Amino acid sequence: MVVYPDDDVLVRSAEGPILPGSRPAPPKDLTSRQKAIWRDIVGAVDRDWFSETHPLLTELCAHTDYAREIAGRIEEVRRRLAGLPMGSKEEAALSRHLASLLRQHGKQSASIANLSTKLRLTPQARQSARAADQVRRRTGTKPWEGWEGGR
């Protein structure tokens, strides 16, 4: 059982025996949704994964929350657009708004990807160069090896 200390919420999850050390609690300045994201991320990795990276993790939680909020707005605008006649003034205005939301969402997604990589949360970042080389050697013949003029 892992316990996340927090003034607002005490979250428990079954993970086996309790080992020394604890998972970092979310900063108090995060919103409740961002704290939940923090707990999801921290709960998915080893107990000591995050050391001096709390500011990056805090930003990742915020960007994830913002991206989800923008995604909700995108869906709302898309629903409203579906019922409008093409070429109307309202349709044009909503289309511009949708384009803006999509750009904002793209920026949030890029920030999430960048921070996730820096925090070594992506599969690519978790794989060592040695392990990647071993996988490469196990994959067998390359498509371009043994190819003789396309015949």
PDB file of N, CA and C in Angstrom, residues 4-54:
ATOM      1  N   TYR A   4       0.099   8.617  -0.220  1.00  0.00           N
ATOM      2  CA  TYR A   4       0.565   9.913  -0.668  1.00  0.00           C
ATOM      3  C   TYR A   4       0.133  10.945   0.363  1.00  0.00           C
ATOM      4  N   PRO A   5       1.080  11.536   1.098  1.00  0.00           N
ATOM      5  CA  PRO A   5       0.686  12.539   2.076  1.00  0.00           C
ATOM      6  C   PRO A   5       0.246  13.818   1.382  1.00  0.00           C
ATOM      7  N   ASP A   6      -0.850  14.367   1.826  1.00  0.00           N
ATOM      8  CA  ASP A   6      -1.359  15.600   1.242  1.00  0.00           C
ATOM      9  C   ASP A   6      -2.374  16.179   2.215  1.00  0.00           C
ATOM     10  N   ASP A   7      -2.398  17.483   2.302  1.00  0.00           N
ATOM     11  CA  ASP A   7      -3.361  18.113   3.210  1.00  0.00           C
ATOM     12  C   ASP A   7      -4.795  17.870   2.768  1.00  0.00           C
ATOM     13  N   ASP A   8      -5.017  17.839   1.448  1.00  0.00           N
ATOM     14  CA  ASP A   8      -6.375  17.752   0.921  1.00  0.00           C
ATOM     15  C   ASP A   8      -6.902  16.322   0.860  1.00  0.00           C
ATOM     16  N   VAL A   9      -6.051  15.393   0.433  1.00  0.00           N
ATOM     17  CA  VAL A   9      -6.521  14.051   0.130  1.00  0.00           C
ATOM     18  C   VAL A   9      -5.483  13.033   0.585  1.00  0.00           C
ATOM     19  N   LEU A  10      -5.932  11.895   1.031  1.00  0.00           N
ATOM     20  CA  LEU A  10      -5.050  10.793   1.331  1.00  0.00           C
ATOM     21  C   LEU A  10      -5.410   9.676   0.367  1.00  0.00           C
ATOM     22  N   VAL A  11      -4.496   9.361  -0.547  1.00  0.00           N
ATOM     23  CA  VAL A  11      -4.752   8.381  -1.587  1.00  0.00           C
ATOM     24  C   VAL A  11      -3.989   7.110  -1.247  1.00  0.00           C
ATOM     25  N   ARG A  12      -4.650   5.988  -1.352  1.00  0.00           N
ATOM     26  CA  ARG A  12      -4.009   4.702  -1.096  1.00  0.00           C
ATOM     27  C   ARG A  12      -4.168   3.830  -2.334  1.00  0.00           C
ATOM     28  N   SER A  13      -3.100   3.079  -2.631  1.00  0.00           N
ATOM     29  CA  SER A  13      -3.190   2.133  -3.738  1.00  0.00           C
ATOM     30  C   SER A  13      -2.412   0.879  -3.373  1.00  0.00           C
ATOM     31  N   ALA A  14      -2.905  -0.270  -3.815  1.00  0.00           N
ATOM     32  CA  ALA A  14      -2.254  -1.535  -3.519  1.00  0.00           C
ATOM     33  C   ALA A  14      -1.089  -1.738  -4.470  1.00  0.00           C
ATOM     34  N   GLU A  15       0.108  -1.940  -3.919  1.00  0.00           N
ATOM     35  CA  GLU A  15       1.286  -2.181  -4.738  1.00  0.00           C
ATOM     36  C   GLU A  15       2.187  -3.220  -4.112  1.00  0.00           C
ATOM     37  N   GLY A  16       1.759  -3.883  -3.103  1.00  0.00           N
ATOM     38  CA  GLY A  16       2.610  -4.857  -2.455  1.00  0.00           C
ATOM     39  C   GLY A  16       3.139  -4.319  -1.138  1.00  0.00           C
ATOM     40  N   PRO A  17       4.259  -4.889  -0.663  1.00  0.00           N
ATOM     41  CA  PRO A  17       4.773  -4.491   0.645  1.00  0.00           C
ATOM     42  C   PRO A  17       5.272  -3.047   0.642  1.00  0.00           C
ATOM     43  N   ILE A  18       5.206  -2.420   1.801  1.00  0.00           N
ATOM     44  CA  ILE A  18       5.696  -1.055   1.947  1.00  0.00           C
ATOM     45  C   ILE A  18       7.205  -1.116   2.123  1.00  0.00           C
ATOM     46  N   LEU A  19       7.903  -0.355   1.316  1.00  0.00           N
ATOM     47  CA  LEU A  19       9.353  -0.288   1.395  1.00  0.00           C
ATOM     48  C   LEU A  19       9.747   1.071   1.956  1.00  0.00           C
ATOM     49  N   PRO A  20      10.947   1.165   2.514  1.00  0.00           N
ATOM     50  CA  PRO A  20      11.373   2.468   3.029  1.00  0.00           C
ATOM     51  C   PRO A  20      11.318   3.527   1.933  1.00  0.00           C
ATOM     52  N   GLY A  21      11.063   4.752   2.332  1.00  0.00           N
ATOM     53  CA  GLY A  21      10.938   5.837   1.377  1.00  0.00           C
ATOM     54  C   GLY A  21       9.485   6.063   1.048  1.00  0.00           C
ATOM     55  N   SER A  22       9.223   7.164   0.434  1.00  0.00           N
ATOM     56  CA  SER A  22       7.841   7.447   0.060  1.00  0.00           C
ATOM     57  C   SER A  22       7.824   8.195  -1.263  1.00  0.00           C
ATOM     58  N   ARG A  23       6.688   8.200  -1.858  1.00  0.00           N
ATOM     59  CA  ARG A  23       6.522   8.928  -3.117  1.00  0.00           C
ATOM     60  C   ARG A  23       6.318  10.402  -2.787  1.00  0.00           C
ATOM     61  N   PRO A  24       6.838  11.272  -3.629  1.00  0.00           N
ATOM     62  CA  PRO A  24       6.689  12.701  -3.331  1.00  0.00           C
ATOM     63  C   PRO A  24       5.232  13.145  -3.429  1.00  0.00           C
ATOM     64  N   ALA A  25       4.843  13.938  -2.475  1.00  0.00           N
ATOM     65  CA  ALA A  25       3.487  14.491  -2.475  1.00  0.00           C
ATOM     66  C   ALA A  25       3.415  15.639  -3.471  1.00  0.00           C
ATOM     67  N   PRO A  26       2.244  15.859  -4.057  1.00  0.00           N
ATOM     68  CA  PRO A  26       2.117  16.972  -5.000  1.00  0.00           C
ATOM     69  C   PRO A  26       2.261  18.315  -4.282  1.00  0.00           C
ATOM     70  N   PRO A  27       2.828  19.293  -4.959  1.00  0.00           N
ATOM     71  CA  PRO A  27       2.944  20.621  -4.352  1.00  0.00           C
ATOM     72  C   PRO A  27       1.564  21.199  -4.038  1.00  0.00           C
ATOM     73  N   LYS A  28       1.500  21.981  -3.020  1.00  0.00           N
ATOM     74  CA  LYS A  28       0.230  22.555  -2.580  1.00  0.00           C
ATOM     75  C   LYS A  28      -0.350  23.560  -3.578  1.00  0.00           C
ATOM     76  N   ASP A  29       0.502  24.137  -4.440  1.00  0.00           N
ATOM     77  CA  ASP A  29       0.003  25.147  -5.372  1.00  0.00           C
ATOM     78  C   ASP A  29      -0.651  24.547  -6.622  1.00  0.00           C
ATOM     79  N   LEU A  30      -0.657  23.210  -6.759  1.00  0.00           N
ATOM     80  CA  LEU A  30      -1.355  22.582  -7.887  1.00  0.00           C
ATOM     81  C   LEU A  30      -2.848  22.512  -7.592  1.00  0.00           C
ATOM     82  N   THR A  31      -3.645  22.524  -8.654  1.00  0.00           N
ATOM     83  CA  THR A  31      -5.089  22.345  -8.492  1.00  0.00           C
ATOM     84  C   THR A  31      -5.372  20.885  -8.153  1.00  0.00           C
ATOM     85  N   SER A  32      -6.592  20.584  -7.758  1.00  0.00           N
ATOM     86  CA  SER A  32      -6.923  19.194  -7.411  1.00  0.00           C
ATOM     87  C   SER A  32      -6.766  18.269  -8.617  1.00  0.00           C
ATOM     88  N   ARG A  33      -7.128  18.747  -9.824  1.00  0.00           N
ATOM     89  CA  ARG A  33      -6.933  17.917 -11.031  1.00  0.00           C
ATOM     90  C   ARG A  33      -5.450  17.685 -11.295  1.00  0.00           C
ATOM     91  N   GLN A  34      -4.640  18.721 -11.117  1.00  0.00           N
ATOM     92  CA  GLN A  34      -3.206  18.589 -11.335  1.00  0.00           C
ATOM     93  C   GLN A  34      -2.568  17.678 -10.288  1.00  0.00           C
ATOM     94  N   LYS A  35      -3.066  17.712  -9.064  1.00  0.00           N
ATOM     95  CA  LYS A  35      -2.572  16.802  -8.028  1.00  0.00           C
ATOM     96  C   LYS A  35      -2.890  15.354  -8.388  1.00  0.00           C
ATOM     97  N   ALA A  36      -4.059  15.127  -8.951  1.00  0.00           N
ATOM     98  CA  ALA A  36      -4.427  13.767  -9.377  1.00  0.00           C
ATOM     99  C   ALA A  36      -3.494  13.295 -10.496  1.00  0.00           C
ATOM    100  N   ILE A  37      -3.166  14.182 -11.426  1.00  0.00           N
ATOM    101  CA  ILE A  37      -2.228  13.842 -12.504  1.00  0.00           C
ATOM    102  C   ILE A  37      -0.868  13.509 -11.904  1.00  0.00           C
ATOM    103  N   TRP A  38      -0.415  14.326 -10.958  1.00  0.00           N
ATOM    104  CA  TRP A  38       0.859  14.090 -10.264  1.00  0.00           C
ATOM    105  C   TRP A  38       0.870  12.680  -9.676  1.00  0.00           C
ATOM    106  N   ARG A  39      -0.190  12.338  -8.935  1.00  0.00           N
ATOM    107  CA  ARG A  39      -0.249  11.020  -8.294  1.00  0.00           C
ATOM    108  C   ARG A  39      -0.241   9.894  -9.320  1.00  0.00           C
ATOM    109  N   ASP A  40      -0.928  10.094 -10.451  1.00  0.00           N
ATOM    110  CA  ASP A  40      -0.928   9.071 -11.505  1.00  0.00           C
ATOM    111  C   ASP A  40       0.483   8.853 -12.047  1.00  0.00           C
ATOM    112  N   ILE A  41       1.185   9.941 -12.308  1.00  0.00           N
ATOM    113  CA  ILE A  41       2.536   9.846 -12.872  1.00  0.00           C
ATOM    114  C   ILE A  41       3.490   9.236 -11.853  1.00  0.00           C
ATOM    115  N   VAL A  42       3.486   9.755 -10.637  1.00  0.00           N
ATOM    116  CA  VAL A  42       4.396   9.280  -9.598  1.00  0.00           C
ATOM    117  C   VAL A  42       4.106   7.821  -9.257  1.00  0.00           C
ATOM    118  N   GLY A  43       2.846   7.430  -9.300  1.00  0.00           N
ATOM    119  CA  GLY A  43       2.482   6.051  -8.991  1.00  0.00           C
ATOM    120  C   GLY A  43       2.870   5.060 -10.073  1.00  0.00           C
ATOM    121  N   ALA A  44       3.176   5.554 -11.263  1.00  0.00           N
ATOM    122  CA  ALA A  44       3.482   4.666 -12.385  1.00  0.00           C
ATOM    123  C   ALA A  44       4.975   4.349 -12.508  1.00  0.00           C
ATOM    124  N   VAL A  45       5.804   4.982 -11.713  1.00  0.00           N
ATOM    125  CA  VAL A  45       7.253   4.760 -11.804  1.00  0.00           C
ATOM    126  C   VAL A  45       7.796   4.337 -10.440  1.00  0.00           C
ATOM    127  N   ASP A  46       9.076   3.981 -10.419  1.00  0.00           N
ATOM    128  CA  ASP A  46       9.714   3.585  -9.171  1.00  0.00           C
ATOM    129  C   ASP A  46       9.616   4.693  -8.129  1.00  0.00           C
ATOM    130  N   ARG A  47       9.602   4.292  -6.904  1.00  0.00           N
ATOM    131  CA  ARG A  47       9.447   5.199  -5.775  1.00  0.00           C
ATOM    132  C   ARG A  47      10.467   6.332  -5.778  1.00  0.00           C
ATOM    133  N   ASP A  48      11.686   6.057  -6.202  1.00  0.00           N
ATOM    134  CA  ASP A  48      12.747   7.066  -6.171  1.00  0.00           C
ATOM    135  C   ASP A  48      13.043   7.662  -7.555  1.00  0.00           C
ATOM    136  N   TRP A  49      12.097   7.591  -8.472  1.00  0.00           N
ATOM    137  CA  TRP A  49      12.308   8.053  -9.851  1.00  0.00           C
ATOM    138  C   TRP A  49      12.587   9.550  -9.903  1.00  0.00           C
ATOM    139  N   PHE A  50      11.864  10.301  -9.126  1.00  0.00           N
ATOM    140  CA  PHE A  50      11.988  11.755  -9.154  1.00  0.00           C
ATOM    141  C   PHE A  50      12.840  12.209  -7.972  1.00  0.00           C
ATOM    142  N   SER A  51      13.906  12.927  -8.257  1.00  0.00           N
ATOM    143  CA  SER A  51      14.734  13.434  -7.162  1.00  0.00           C
ATOM    144  C   SER A  51      14.706  14.960  -7.184  1.00  0.00           C
ATOM    145  N   GLU A  52      15.513  15.546  -8.026  1.00  0.00           N
ATOM    146  CA  GLU A  52      15.570  17.010  -8.112  1.00  0.00           C
ATOM    147  C   GLU A  52      14.725  17.535  -9.273  1.00  0.00           C
ATOM    148  N   THR A  53      13.784  16.753  -9.726  1.00  0.00           N
ATOM    149  CA  THR A  53      13.017  17.120 -10.920  1.00  0.00           C
ATOM    150  C   THR A  53      11.592  17.564 -10.604  1.00  0.00           C
ATOM    151  N   HIS A  54      11.308  17.879  -9.378  1.00  0.00           N
ATOM    152  CA  HIS A  54       9.938  18.266  -9.010  1.00  0.00           C
ATOM    153  C   HIS A  54       9.418  19.466  -9.791  1.00  0.00           C
TER     154      HIS A  54
END
